[in-house]
XYZ file of C-alpha atoms in Angstrom:
499
model
C -4.823 57.564 30.306
C -4.182 54.271 32.699
C -6.864 52.342 31.435
C -9.296 51.883 28.740
C -13.161 51.498 28.813
C -14.127 50.149 25.729
C -18.339 50.629 25.853
C -20.141 52.912 28.140
C -21.983 50.200 29.343
C -18.538 48.158 30.520
C -18.325 47.733 34.514
C -14.136 46.619 33.862
C -11.812 48.637 31.990
C -8.338 47.474 30.821
C -4.785 48.418 32.162
C -2.448 50.180 29.846
C 0.439 49.284 32.287
C 0.970 47.724 35.046
C -0.801 49.392 38.060
C 0.241 48.972 41.956
C -2.615 48.527 44.777
C -3.278 52.139 46.046
C -2.538 53.914 43.214
C -5.061 56.822 42.075
C -5.656 55.976 38.263
C -7.721 57.427 35.518
C -10.357 55.503 33.463
C -12.672 57.159 31.287
C -12.279 60.643 32.686
C -12.695 59.250 36.432
C -10.432 58.964 39.310
C -10.304 55.528 41.230
C -8.158 53.445 43.355
C -6.763 50.526 42.395
C -7.218 48.368 45.698
C -5.011 45.377 43.801
C -1.991 44.945 41.693
C -3.155 45.011 38.371
C -1.079 43.972 35.391
C -0.706 45.392 31.834
C -3.932 44.131 29.882
C -5.497 43.170 32.853
C -9.221 44.371 34.090
C -10.399 46.666 37.185
C -13.877 46.890 38.285
C -15.143 50.351 37.744
C -18.018 49.853 40.151
C -19.173 46.914 42.331
C -19.982 43.981 41.240
C -21.901 41.581 43.421
C -21.433 37.717 43.299
C -23.393 36.599 40.816
C -23.535 39.981 38.760
C -22.480 39.932 35.089
C -19.170 41.262 34.239
C -19.437 43.604 30.991
C -16.855 44.096 28.488
C -17.643 45.002 24.929
C -21.001 45.898 26.156
C -21.784 42.188 26.759
C -21.560 39.628 29.814
C -17.788 38.046 29.619
C -18.869 36.001 32.687
C -20.610 36.130 36.324
C -18.575 37.001 39.426
C -17.716 34.545 41.754
C -17.685 36.567 44.730
C -18.157 40.606 45.562
C -15.955 42.374 43.543
C -15.515 46.038 44.946
C -14.683 49.354 42.742
C -10.950 49.110 42.221
C -10.518 45.545 42.706
C -8.572 43.412 40.079
C -10.942 41.214 37.953
C -9.881 37.742 36.403
C -10.054 34.342 36.282
C -10.058 34.020 40.266
C -13.154 35.798 40.669
C -15.015 35.247 37.126
C -17.105 32.286 35.968
C -17.668 31.341 32.483
C -21.233 30.627 31.335
C -20.070 29.431 28.081
C -20.929 25.585 28.756
C -24.562 26.451 29.144
C -26.543 25.763 26.261
C -28.393 28.399 24.707
C -31.335 28.986 22.151
C -31.371 31.994 19.855
C -33.979 34.072 17.875
C -33.079 35.499 14.667
C -33.306 39.358 15.223
C -31.340 40.619 12.189
C -28.892 43.750 12.785
C -30.210 46.058 9.818
C -27.094 48.012 10.290
C -25.001 44.893 8.941
C -22.639 46.049 6.332
C -23.459 44.258 3.082
C -20.861 43.698 0.096
C -20.595 46.207 -2.287
C -18.875 46.913 -5.540
C -16.143 48.935 -6.948
C -13.750 49.585 -9.798
C -10.837 49.078 -7.713
C -8.590 46.374 -8.840
C -5.418 44.526 -7.327
C -2.433 43.223 -9.240
C -2.968 39.459 -9.211
C -2.809 36.088 -11.222
C -6.177 35.280 -13.041
C -6.389 31.410 -12.924
C -8.224 29.938 -15.651
C -10.011 27.559 -13.044
C -11.504 30.119 -11.302
C -10.045 32.467 -8.603
C -7.475 35.300 -8.217
C -4.071 34.636 -6.865
C -1.635 36.844 -4.920
C 1.507 34.589 -5.537
C 2.628 32.246 -8.023
C 4.135 29.181 -6.568
C 4.928 25.421 -7.675
C 3.175 23.983 -4.978
C 4.355 19.952 -4.311
C 1.752 18.562 -1.765
C 1.434 14.776 -0.944
C -1.938 12.599 -0.461
C -0.278 10.763 2.493
C 2.057 11.084 5.234
C 4.437 8.371 3.781
C 5.148 10.463 0.853
C 6.529 13.451 2.839
C 10.179 12.346 2.550
C 10.427 11.919 -1.447
C 8.033 14.790 -1.823
C 10.538 17.016 0.310
C 13.421 15.981 -2.087
C 11.709 16.465 -5.344
C 11.163 20.097 -4.069
C 14.699 20.873 -3.298
C 15.722 19.411 -6.486
C 13.339 21.666 -8.220
C 14.103 24.648 -6.494
C 17.757 24.089 -7.124
C 16.272 24.371 -10.834
C 13.681 26.885 -10.594
C 14.576 29.924 -8.195
C 12.340 32.603 -7.289
C 12.193 35.556 -9.497
C 9.901 38.780 -10.458
C 7.158 36.376 -11.708
C 7.711 33.472 -9.646
C 7.666 32.820 -6.061
C 9.300 29.260 -5.688
C 8.902 25.806 -4.590
C 6.393 25.472 -1.951
C 6.691 21.588 0.071
C 3.440 21.131 1.793
C 3.512 18.127 4.376
C 1.006 16.657 6.556
C 0.561 14.047 8.739
C -2.487 12.352 7.506
C -4.011 10.176 4.465
C -3.955 6.621 5.589
C -5.750 4.868 8.626
C -8.651 7.379 8.113
C -12.053 6.387 7.410
C -15.545 7.543 6.880
C -16.538 11.286 7.111
C -12.860 11.992 8.756
C -10.967 10.621 5.492
C -13.553 12.575 3.668
C -12.453 15.801 5.576
C -8.852 15.067 4.862
C -9.482 14.576 0.972
C -11.816 17.692 0.572
C -9.498 19.657 2.698
C -6.454 18.667 0.460
C -8.534 19.340 -2.623
C -9.433 22.752 -1.508
C -5.625 23.908 -0.696
C -4.472 22.183 -4.181
C -6.838 24.529 -6.172
C -5.520 27.735 -4.289
C -5.080 30.485 -6.941
C -1.968 30.939 -5.305
C -0.479 28.007 -7.078
C 0.372 28.509 -10.497
C 0.855 24.671 -11.022
C 0.558 21.544 -8.352
C 2.231 18.384 -8.335
C 0.164 15.765 -5.991
C 2.393 12.903 -4.984
C 0.504 9.609 -3.888
C 2.400 6.518 -2.160
C -0.084 4.174 -4.214
C -1.406 2.291 -1.074
C -3.041 4.740 0.662
C -6.666 5.321 1.747
C -6.489 8.815 0.622
C -5.291 7.430 -2.925
C -5.521 9.347 -5.835
C -9.212 8.197 -6.924
C -10.267 9.467 -3.472
C -8.679 12.549 -3.729
C -10.064 13.502 -7.408
C -13.257 12.932 -6.423
C -13.206 16.091 -4.445
C -11.025 17.751 -6.892
C -13.717 18.239 -9.505
C -12.035 19.031 -13.220
C -8.410 20.445 -13.056
C -5.819 22.009 -15.636
C -3.943 18.968 -16.353
C -1.147 21.231 -17.627
C -1.231 23.012 -14.005
C -1.758 19.923 -11.860
C 0.208 16.490 -11.793
C 0.154 13.541 -10.255
C 3.154 11.103 -9.166
C 2.463 7.852 -7.578
C 5.635 6.853 -6.111
C 5.001 2.882 -6.010
C 4.645 2.908 -9.953
C 7.578 4.670 -10.351
C 11.183 3.617 -10.966
C 12.770 6.848 -10.235
C 10.731 8.843 -8.418
C 13.190 11.790 -8.597
C 13.573 11.770 -11.991
C 10.110 11.269 -12.748
C 9.162 14.278 -10.276
C 11.357 16.883 -11.332
C 10.414 16.272 -15.198
C 6.810 16.642 -13.977
C 7.993 20.155 -12.399
C 9.682 20.990 -15.358
C 6.170 20.476 -17.419
C 4.618 22.794 -14.977
C 6.903 25.268 -14.802
C 6.641 25.359 -18.500
C 3.083 27.049 -17.786
C 4.014 28.885 -14.657
C 6.775 30.954 -16.409
C 4.402 32.604 -18.281
C 1.801 33.914 -15.722
C 1.822 37.808 -15.339
C 0.310 39.758 -12.751
C -3.021 41.557 -14.207
C -5.260 44.063 -12.926
C -8.292 42.254 -11.241
C -11.045 43.774 -9.584
C -10.990 43.326 -6.004
C -14.519 41.659 -6.049
C -12.320 38.765 -6.504
C -9.939 38.679 -3.967
C -10.493 36.262 -1.272
C -8.747 36.973 2.475
C -8.901 35.309 5.437
C -8.583 36.908 8.914
C -7.474 34.854 12.188
C -5.895 35.027 15.350
C -3.526 33.473 17.631
C -1.714 34.029 21.053
C -4.310 36.753 21.834
C -3.851 38.874 25.084
C -6.126 41.657 26.470
C -5.170 44.306 24.029
C -6.421 41.957 20.998
C -9.842 42.880 20.841
C -9.082 46.458 21.068
C -6.240 47.280 18.535
C -5.155 44.569 16.233
C -8.280 42.882 15.939
C -10.391 46.073 16.078
C -8.064 47.398 13.294
C -8.562 44.248 11.187
C -12.362 44.514 11.590
C -12.409 47.897 9.836
C -10.059 46.558 7.269
C -12.650 43.925 6.299
C -15.180 46.152 6.520
C -12.952 48.252 3.797
C -12.766 44.959 1.977
C -16.231 43.792 2.055
C -17.496 47.152 0.722
C -15.530 46.837 -2.573
C -16.840 43.542 -2.961
C -14.121 41.322 -1.374
C -14.586 37.959 0.429
C -13.385 37.755 3.833
C -13.836 34.315 5.613
C -13.126 33.984 9.247
C -13.333 30.841 11.334
C -12.168 29.843 14.895
C -16.024 28.479 16.398
C -14.804 27.963 19.615
C -13.925 31.641 19.937
C -17.413 32.574 19.122
C -18.832 31.153 22.065
C -20.296 34.180 24.303
C -20.293 36.159 21.068
C -22.464 33.906 18.402
C -25.430 35.689 19.136
C -23.740 39.026 17.443
C -23.101 37.163 14.353
C -26.061 35.195 13.981
C -27.984 38.694 14.117
C -25.633 39.639 11.500
C -26.670 37.077 9.362
C -27.705 38.218 5.789
C -31.106 35.866 5.715
C -32.796 33.287 7.961
C -31.386 30.620 5.938
C -27.813 31.905 6.709
C -28.850 32.173 10.591
C -29.895 28.782 10.804
C -26.713 27.852 9.704
C -24.874 30.083 12.262
C -27.229 28.425 14.936
C -26.270 24.530 13.557
C -22.334 25.484 13.334
C -22.564 26.466 16.781
C -24.763 23.510 18.216
C -22.425 21.166 16.194
C -19.376 22.420 18.159
C -21.128 22.139 21.323
C -21.932 18.463 20.593
C -18.338 17.883 19.262
C -16.876 19.271 22.775
C -19.667 16.907 24.831
C -18.918 14.006 22.553
C -15.280 13.700 24.252
C -16.335 15.090 27.431
C -14.761 18.221 27.210
C -15.765 21.947 27.638
C -15.582 25.028 25.411
C -14.455 27.131 28.380
C -11.134 24.910 28.434
C -10.277 27.887 26.094
C -8.653 30.478 26.376
C -5.097 29.165 26.899
C -2.814 29.905 29.730
C -1.070 32.376 27.618
C -4.385 34.190 26.865
C -4.835 34.488 30.711
C -1.530 35.775 31.147
C -1.970 38.171 28.738
C -5.282 39.254 30.499
C -8.142 37.179 29.149
C -10.395 35.669 31.810
C -12.998 33.697 30.204
C -13.670 32.059 26.508
C -16.460 34.865 26.538
C -13.842 37.950 26.516
C -12.077 36.006 23.999
C -14.663 35.479 21.631
C -15.993 39.212 22.050
C -12.625 40.113 21.004
C -11.949 37.458 18.327
C -15.107 38.404 16.444
C -13.923 41.915 16.235
C -12.225 40.863 13.107
C -15.290 40.630 10.994
C -16.308 44.457 11.537
C -19.884 45.153 11.232
C -20.214 43.137 8.052
C -23.440 41.003 7.513
C -22.443 37.228 7.365
C -23.464 36.122 3.813
C -22.421 32.168 3.970
C -21.753 29.397 6.483
C -18.949 26.468 5.301
C -18.113 23.574 6.552
C -14.818 22.721 7.170
C -13.146 22.183 3.965
C -15.977 23.720 2.143
C -15.497 26.314 -0.795
C -16.916 29.990 -0.863
C -19.244 30.561 -3.124
C -20.327 33.962 -1.923
C -18.761 37.417 -1.413
C -18.675 39.408 1.623
C -18.122 37.935 5.471
C -18.026 34.042 5.371
C -18.093 32.103 8.077
C -15.831 28.598 7.994
C -16.349 25.747 10.492
C -12.944 25.298 12.211
C -11.341 25.378 15.275
C -9.502 27.615 17.185
C -6.124 26.034 16.422
C -4.170 28.233 14.152
C -2.446 25.772 11.728
C -5.805 23.485 11.041
C -8.063 26.760 11.059
C -6.142 28.715 8.495
C -5.809 25.390 6.318
C -9.670 25.327 6.207
C -9.735 28.820 5.236
C -7.416 28.513 2.452
C -9.177 25.001 1.523
C -12.356 27.607 1.377
C -10.458 30.023 -1.146
C -8.340 32.917 0.709
C -5.223 33.713 -1.042
C -4.024 35.711 1.963
C -4.166 35.290 5.548
C -4.485 38.627 8.070
C -3.284 37.262 11.423
C -3.210 38.924 14.795
C -1.318 38.288 17.701
C -0.753 39.804 21.477
C 1.649 37.189 22.895
C 3.380 36.656 19.316
C 3.636 33.931 17.304
C 6.019 33.347 14.024
C 3.912 30.624 12.075
C 3.164 30.677 8.223
C 0.636 28.678 6.383
C -0.043 27.756 2.832
C 0.836 30.907 1.369
C 1.144 34.780 2.811
C 0.557 35.455 6.523
C 0.305 39.359 6.936
C 0.652 39.499 10.889
C -0.404 42.697 13.213
C 0.780 42.896 16.885
C -1.731 43.785 19.472
C 0.874 45.797 21.304
C 3.948 47.634 20.128
C 5.839 45.936 22.904
C 5.830 42.608 20.708
C 6.433 44.935 17.550
C 9.418 46.081 18.997
C 10.781 43.004 19.888
C 10.034 40.568 17.501
C 10.329 42.859 14.208
C 11.145 39.390 12.399
C 7.574 38.098 12.795
C 5.358 41.149 12.833
C 4.192 42.933 9.716
C 2.259 45.937 11.273
C 2.052 47.507 14.700
C -1.597 47.837 15.819
C -0.102 48.903 19.354
C -0.004 52.010 17.974
C -3.690 52.583 18.486
C -3.566 52.322 22.470
C -1.015 55.799 22.294
C -4.022 57.781 20.752
C -7.687 58.088 21.163
C -9.333 55.337 18.911
C -11.816 57.243 17.494
C -9.429 59.896 15.813
C -6.751 57.428 14.926
C -8.699 54.327 13.905
C -9.353 55.678 10.450
C -5.898 57.016 9.532
C -4.684 53.697 10.588
C -7.388 51.591 9.096
C -6.072 53.028 5.873
C -2.309 52.402 6.459
C -3.238 48.773 6.786
C -5.440 48.752 3.779
C -2.674 49.846 1.617
C -0.362 47.479 3.249
C -2.366 44.426 2.676
C -3.086 46.047 -0.948
C 0.708 45.872 -1.586
C 1.018 42.640 -0.065
C -1.463 41.540 -3.009
C 0.255 43.369 -5.422
C 3.469 41.886 -4.800
C 5.163 44.909 -3.626
C 5.642 43.528 -0.075
C 6.219 39.958 1.155
C 5.340 39.429 4.581
C 7.632 38.580 7.303
C 6.585 34.725 6.880
C 7.771 34.279 3.252
C 11.048 36.236 4.048
C 11.547 33.760 6.977
C 10.581 31.063 4.843
C 7.985 29.625 7.242
C 5.087 27.588 5.243
C 3.068 24.297 7.190
C -0.253 23.055 6.677
C -2.565 20.991 9.135
C -6.087 19.450 8.575
C -8.853 18.923 11.387
C -9.633 15.318 12.258
C -12.246 13.964 13.954
C -12.113 10.250 13.786
C -10.551 6.896 14.667
C -6.987 6.150 13.601
C -7.322 2.393 12.173
């Protein structure tokens, strides 16, 4: 097989290898001559596409032809124009086949938290209210790590610095505080030391407004300006937290209490066909069992948003989705930018031509699940099933918002490759086997194997393999590459002036 045609309606197909001009190739059982060189992961026209005609992939338009495109031609950003910058109106045409959350007696081995939620790790997190505290925080974390090494029941000390918390105001400051409050409440944290400078805009009274009631045995606060010896005091507070953490043990918890984030970064022409598609079937398996799965990357919904809107569980959720999309369109216009500026150079080198093409591949991670809730950035999920979180395509800020929403595991796909980790375990899939083989220290699961076998025959088996691997991760039997590498970080979405 030389190319893969995803849907019968498509008028383009994706190359499974580098194809030279003049080669006779096989596409969906039909023979075709390639008129130009077509790189691996890029597209060929299956039939003539007139100038102004729709270029169809995933049974949806990914753009308009800017010139006549003969059958066998290379189709990419040189002859395809996005339509994502055109404002659209939406009507709710509910997809009655969208998968609703189910129930199960199945469990995972997790950590039940008294404040709500179920964790899959047991960290001591050290988190600043403001960037000024980053240096002392990291030293306190090193001292605690030396005294309290990881063991079977404790996953280690996790310092999570960030560059914000001061010189902010209004809704921008509120977003920072709300997001940090959500991260602090992560069920993966058996204890949290919050480190404040003392004079920052995001001071403890501001942050605590968004935190709500906390278990004072599990969350401690240190104000550097009020301490005579922040290192001794900080370590003493860590010791108090460890008195609680050391007693924590895994127990069977119903899968309806599990919360997983799905995200992607460094996508290529295979992402929507293999890794995102496979994560979509995983999402379906989890949602059938009542698990909450959240998805973000709103700019990477443009061109595919109508599909998600029609999967809204009711009209209110549909209206929330419309509002989320319109708000992001306003956001781009406010800064004189265009949503079509996404995809990146790397995405295009990997075969993605327009944001519509990227989006249609991106939303595959949600499978055919009904959307049960739409959250603002920094919001907390209250419903089971597939939840949309307003957030950017930027991996770091997007995933941080998903963790603030309650996710304890991030399932992350990539086609170009990325080693980044976030504020907890990140289970990463590659869209192609070349990447999995080259970057074994980054990749947890090779979804490129789907290209070697007919998808309909292989998808169910690989879904089961992925489901088992993800459950092993939740149970603590498997630690992800980012955990092995010690790659953790946190970012926060900003939208405001710097004072």
